[in-house]
Short mmCIF file of C-alpha atoms in Angstrom, two decimals:
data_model
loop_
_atom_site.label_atom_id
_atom_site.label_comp_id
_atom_site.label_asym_id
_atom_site.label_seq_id
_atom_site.Cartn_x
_atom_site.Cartn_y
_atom_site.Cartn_z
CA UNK A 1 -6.29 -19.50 -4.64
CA UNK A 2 -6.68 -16.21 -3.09
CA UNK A 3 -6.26 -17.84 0.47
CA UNK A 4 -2.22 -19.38 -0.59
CA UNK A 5 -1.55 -15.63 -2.42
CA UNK A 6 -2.56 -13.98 0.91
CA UNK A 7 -0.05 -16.00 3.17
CA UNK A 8 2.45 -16.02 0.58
CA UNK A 9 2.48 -11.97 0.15
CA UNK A 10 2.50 -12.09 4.05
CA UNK A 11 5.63 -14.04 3.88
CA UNK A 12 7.31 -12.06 1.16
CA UNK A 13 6.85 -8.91 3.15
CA UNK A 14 8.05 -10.51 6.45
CA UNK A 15 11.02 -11.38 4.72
CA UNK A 16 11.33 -7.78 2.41
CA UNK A 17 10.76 -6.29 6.08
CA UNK A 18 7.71 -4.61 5.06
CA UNK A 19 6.05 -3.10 8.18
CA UNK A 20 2.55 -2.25 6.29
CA UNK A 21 1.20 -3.94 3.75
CA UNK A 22 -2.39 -2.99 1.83
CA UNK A 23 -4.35 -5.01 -1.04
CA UNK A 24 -7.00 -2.68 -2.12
CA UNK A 25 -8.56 -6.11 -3.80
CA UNK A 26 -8.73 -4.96 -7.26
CA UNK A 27 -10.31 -7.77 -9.20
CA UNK A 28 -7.73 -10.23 -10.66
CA UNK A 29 -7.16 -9.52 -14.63
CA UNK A 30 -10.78 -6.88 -14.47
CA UNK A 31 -9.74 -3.87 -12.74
CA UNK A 32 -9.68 -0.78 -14.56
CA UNK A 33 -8.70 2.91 -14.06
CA UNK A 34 -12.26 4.02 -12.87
CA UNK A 35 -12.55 6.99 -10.37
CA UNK A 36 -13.58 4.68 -7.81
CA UNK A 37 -9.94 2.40 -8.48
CA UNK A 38 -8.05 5.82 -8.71
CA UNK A 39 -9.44 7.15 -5.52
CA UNK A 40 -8.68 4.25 -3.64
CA UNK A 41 -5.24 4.61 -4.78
CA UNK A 42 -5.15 8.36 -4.08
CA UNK A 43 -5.83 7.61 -0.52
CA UNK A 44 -3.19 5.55 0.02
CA UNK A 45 -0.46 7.61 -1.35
CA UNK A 46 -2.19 10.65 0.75
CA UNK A 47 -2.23 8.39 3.85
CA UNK A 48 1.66 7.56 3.94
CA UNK A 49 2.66 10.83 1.98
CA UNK A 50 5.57 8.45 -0.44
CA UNK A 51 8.69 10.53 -1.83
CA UNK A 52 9.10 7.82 -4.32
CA UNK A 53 6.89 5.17 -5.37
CA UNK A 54 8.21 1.56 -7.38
CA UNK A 55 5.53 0.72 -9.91
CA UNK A 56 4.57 -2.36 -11.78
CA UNK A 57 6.33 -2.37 -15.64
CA UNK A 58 4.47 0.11 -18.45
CA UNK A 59 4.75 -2.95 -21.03
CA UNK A 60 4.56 -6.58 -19.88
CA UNK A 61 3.37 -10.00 -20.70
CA UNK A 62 0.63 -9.63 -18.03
CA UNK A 63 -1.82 -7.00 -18.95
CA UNK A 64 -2.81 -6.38 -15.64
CA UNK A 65 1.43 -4.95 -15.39
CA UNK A 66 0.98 -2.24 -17.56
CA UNK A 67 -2.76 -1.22 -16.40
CA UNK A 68 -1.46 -1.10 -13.03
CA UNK A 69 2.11 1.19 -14.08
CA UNK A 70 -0.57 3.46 -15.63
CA UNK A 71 -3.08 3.38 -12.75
CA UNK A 72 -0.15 4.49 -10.42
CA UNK A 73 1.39 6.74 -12.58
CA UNK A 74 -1.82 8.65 -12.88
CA UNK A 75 -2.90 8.31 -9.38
CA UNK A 76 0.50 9.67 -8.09
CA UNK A 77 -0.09 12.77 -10.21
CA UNK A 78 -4.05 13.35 -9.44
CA UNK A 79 -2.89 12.57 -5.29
CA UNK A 80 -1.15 16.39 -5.65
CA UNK A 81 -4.27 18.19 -7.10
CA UNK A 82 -6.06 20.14 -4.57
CA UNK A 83 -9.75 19.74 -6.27
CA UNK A 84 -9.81 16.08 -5.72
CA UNK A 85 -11.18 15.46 -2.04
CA UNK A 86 -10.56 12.20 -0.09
CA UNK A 87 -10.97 11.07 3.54
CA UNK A 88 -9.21 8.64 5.47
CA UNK A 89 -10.99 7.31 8.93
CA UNK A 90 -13.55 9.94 8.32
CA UNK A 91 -10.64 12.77 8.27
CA UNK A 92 -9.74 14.69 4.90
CA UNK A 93 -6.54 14.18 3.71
CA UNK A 94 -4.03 17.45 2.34
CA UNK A 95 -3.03 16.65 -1.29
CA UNK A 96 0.28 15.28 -1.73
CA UNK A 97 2.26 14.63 -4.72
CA UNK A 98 5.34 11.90 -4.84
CA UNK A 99 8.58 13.36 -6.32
CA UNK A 100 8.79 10.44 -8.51
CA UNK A 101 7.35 7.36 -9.77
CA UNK A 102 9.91 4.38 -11.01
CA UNK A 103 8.70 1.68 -12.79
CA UNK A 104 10.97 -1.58 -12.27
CA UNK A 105 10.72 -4.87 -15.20
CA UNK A 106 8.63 -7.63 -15.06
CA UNK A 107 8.87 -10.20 -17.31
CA UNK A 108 9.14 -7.92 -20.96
CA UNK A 109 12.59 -6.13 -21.32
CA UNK A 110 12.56 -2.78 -21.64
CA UNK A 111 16.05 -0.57 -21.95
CA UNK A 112 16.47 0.70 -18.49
CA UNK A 113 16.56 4.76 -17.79
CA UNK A 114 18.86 3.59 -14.94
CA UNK A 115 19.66 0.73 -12.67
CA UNK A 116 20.30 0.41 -9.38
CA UNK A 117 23.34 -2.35 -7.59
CA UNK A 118 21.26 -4.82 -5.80
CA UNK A 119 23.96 -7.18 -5.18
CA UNK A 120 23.88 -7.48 -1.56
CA UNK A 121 19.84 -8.38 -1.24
CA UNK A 122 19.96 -10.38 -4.20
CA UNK A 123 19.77 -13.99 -1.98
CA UNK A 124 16.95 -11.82 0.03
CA UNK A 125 15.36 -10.85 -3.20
CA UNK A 126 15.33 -14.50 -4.01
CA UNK A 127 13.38 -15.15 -0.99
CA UNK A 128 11.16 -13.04 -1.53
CA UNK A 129 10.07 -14.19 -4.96
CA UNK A 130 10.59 -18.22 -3.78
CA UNK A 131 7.47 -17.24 -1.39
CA UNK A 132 5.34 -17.70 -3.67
CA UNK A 133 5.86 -21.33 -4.51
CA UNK A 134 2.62 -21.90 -5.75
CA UNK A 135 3.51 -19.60 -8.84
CA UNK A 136 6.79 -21.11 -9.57
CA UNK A 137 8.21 -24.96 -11.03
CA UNK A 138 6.92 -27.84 -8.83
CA UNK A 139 8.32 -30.84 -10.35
CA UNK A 140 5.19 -32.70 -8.86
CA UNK A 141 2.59 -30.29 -9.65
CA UNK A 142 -0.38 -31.44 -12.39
CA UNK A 143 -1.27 -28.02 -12.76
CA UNK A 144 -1.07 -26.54 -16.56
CA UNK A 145 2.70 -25.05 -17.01
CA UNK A 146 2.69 -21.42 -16.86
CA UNK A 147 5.27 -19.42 -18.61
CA UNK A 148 6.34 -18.45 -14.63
CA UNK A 149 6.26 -21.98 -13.76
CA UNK A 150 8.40 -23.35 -16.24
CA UNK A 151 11.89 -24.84 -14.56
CA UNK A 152 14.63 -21.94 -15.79
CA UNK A 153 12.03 -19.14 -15.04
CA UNK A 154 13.91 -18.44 -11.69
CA UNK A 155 17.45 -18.16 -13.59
CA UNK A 156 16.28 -16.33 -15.99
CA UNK A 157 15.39 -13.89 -13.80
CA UNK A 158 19.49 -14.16 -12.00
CA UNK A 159 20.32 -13.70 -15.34
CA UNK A 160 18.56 -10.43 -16.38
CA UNK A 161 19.45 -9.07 -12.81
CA UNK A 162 23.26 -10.01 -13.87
CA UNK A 163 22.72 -8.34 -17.14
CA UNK A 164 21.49 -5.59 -15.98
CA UNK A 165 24.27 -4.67 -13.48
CA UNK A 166 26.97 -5.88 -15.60
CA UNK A 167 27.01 -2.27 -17.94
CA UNK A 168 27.45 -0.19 -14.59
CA UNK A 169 29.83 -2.43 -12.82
CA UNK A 170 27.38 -4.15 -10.43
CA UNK A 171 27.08 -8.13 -10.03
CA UNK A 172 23.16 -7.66 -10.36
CA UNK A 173 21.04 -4.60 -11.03
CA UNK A 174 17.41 -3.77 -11.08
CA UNK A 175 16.32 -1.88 -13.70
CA UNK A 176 13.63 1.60 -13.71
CA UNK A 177 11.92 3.30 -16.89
CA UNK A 178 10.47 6.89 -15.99
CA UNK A 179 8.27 8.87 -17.11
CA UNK A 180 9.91 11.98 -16.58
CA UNK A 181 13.77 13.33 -16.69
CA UNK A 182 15.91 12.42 -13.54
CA UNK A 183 18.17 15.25 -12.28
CA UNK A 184 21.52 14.78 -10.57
CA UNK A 185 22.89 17.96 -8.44
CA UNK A 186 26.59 16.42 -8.20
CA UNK A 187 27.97 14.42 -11.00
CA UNK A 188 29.85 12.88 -8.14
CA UNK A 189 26.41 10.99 -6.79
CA UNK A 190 26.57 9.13 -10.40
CA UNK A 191 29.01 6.01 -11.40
#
């Protein structure tokens, strides 16, 4: 219900550290990019001005995944455009443009563009996820199996995290796609 996904986000982000946390309450598998969806979105990235912003997968299982990696992709770039006005608390917001939007996987695998070591927060990321037990294997539950819900969905997740860090070194890794070229200015800064 939307009541347990509301105290289970809250305890995901108490335990990610998140200080603010927003649902713009785009319907469940219906949203679409519509002006309205994109301005909403607009005024959010214009409100806390994001150098980077971690999107949901462009391909995935869920269709809602890639909707919402285009819906943020787009909304990132249409947040730096002058023409389009918004207002927060009655005040207009200046335009603003992230540097870069990085989309991380989701269920699908998709060859990363590059990964990142998460290998310390990996118990943390863990504890994150396990917050929202309603999602996930209860050997008791009646409930329909979902492919999320199924009892190796959790290790299969170690294990892509352990495959994707094990080509640069790293115990586990979190993989990005991008939509655009990533730049380096020291060699050095890359491993």
């Amino acid at each position: 219900s939307a009541d347990i996904r509301l105290k289970e986000a809250e305890q995901a982000a108490k335990i990610m550290g998140v200080d603010v946390r927003i649902n713009l309450g785009l319907k469940d598998c219906f949203f679409q990019q519509t002006e309205n969806e994109l301005i909403q979105l607009i005024e959010i990235i214009r409100l806390f001005k994001p150098e980077i912003i971690l999107g949901n997968s462009p391909k995935d299982r869920h269709p809602d995944h890639s909707k919402a990696a285009k819906l943020i992709s787009d909304a990132s770039y249409y947040s730096g455009l002058l023409k389009i006005q918004t207002n927060w608390e009655g005040q207009k917001q200046d335009e603003w443009r992230p540097k870069v939007v990085y989309h991380y996987m989701q269920d699908y695998y998709i060859d990363p563009d590059f990964v990142m070591d998460i290998s310390p927060y990996i118990n943390d990321k863990f504890e994150a996820i396990l917050a929202y037990k309603s999602q996930f294997y209860d050997p008791y539950s009646t409930e329909k199996e979902t492919p999320i819900s199924t009892k190796g969905f959790i290790e299969n997740i170690k294990g892509k995290a352990s495959f994707m860090g094990r080509h640069a070194g790293f115990e586990y890794a979190e993989g990005f796609v991008v939509n655009r070229t990533i730049g380096v200015k020291n060699l050095f800064d890359l491993q």
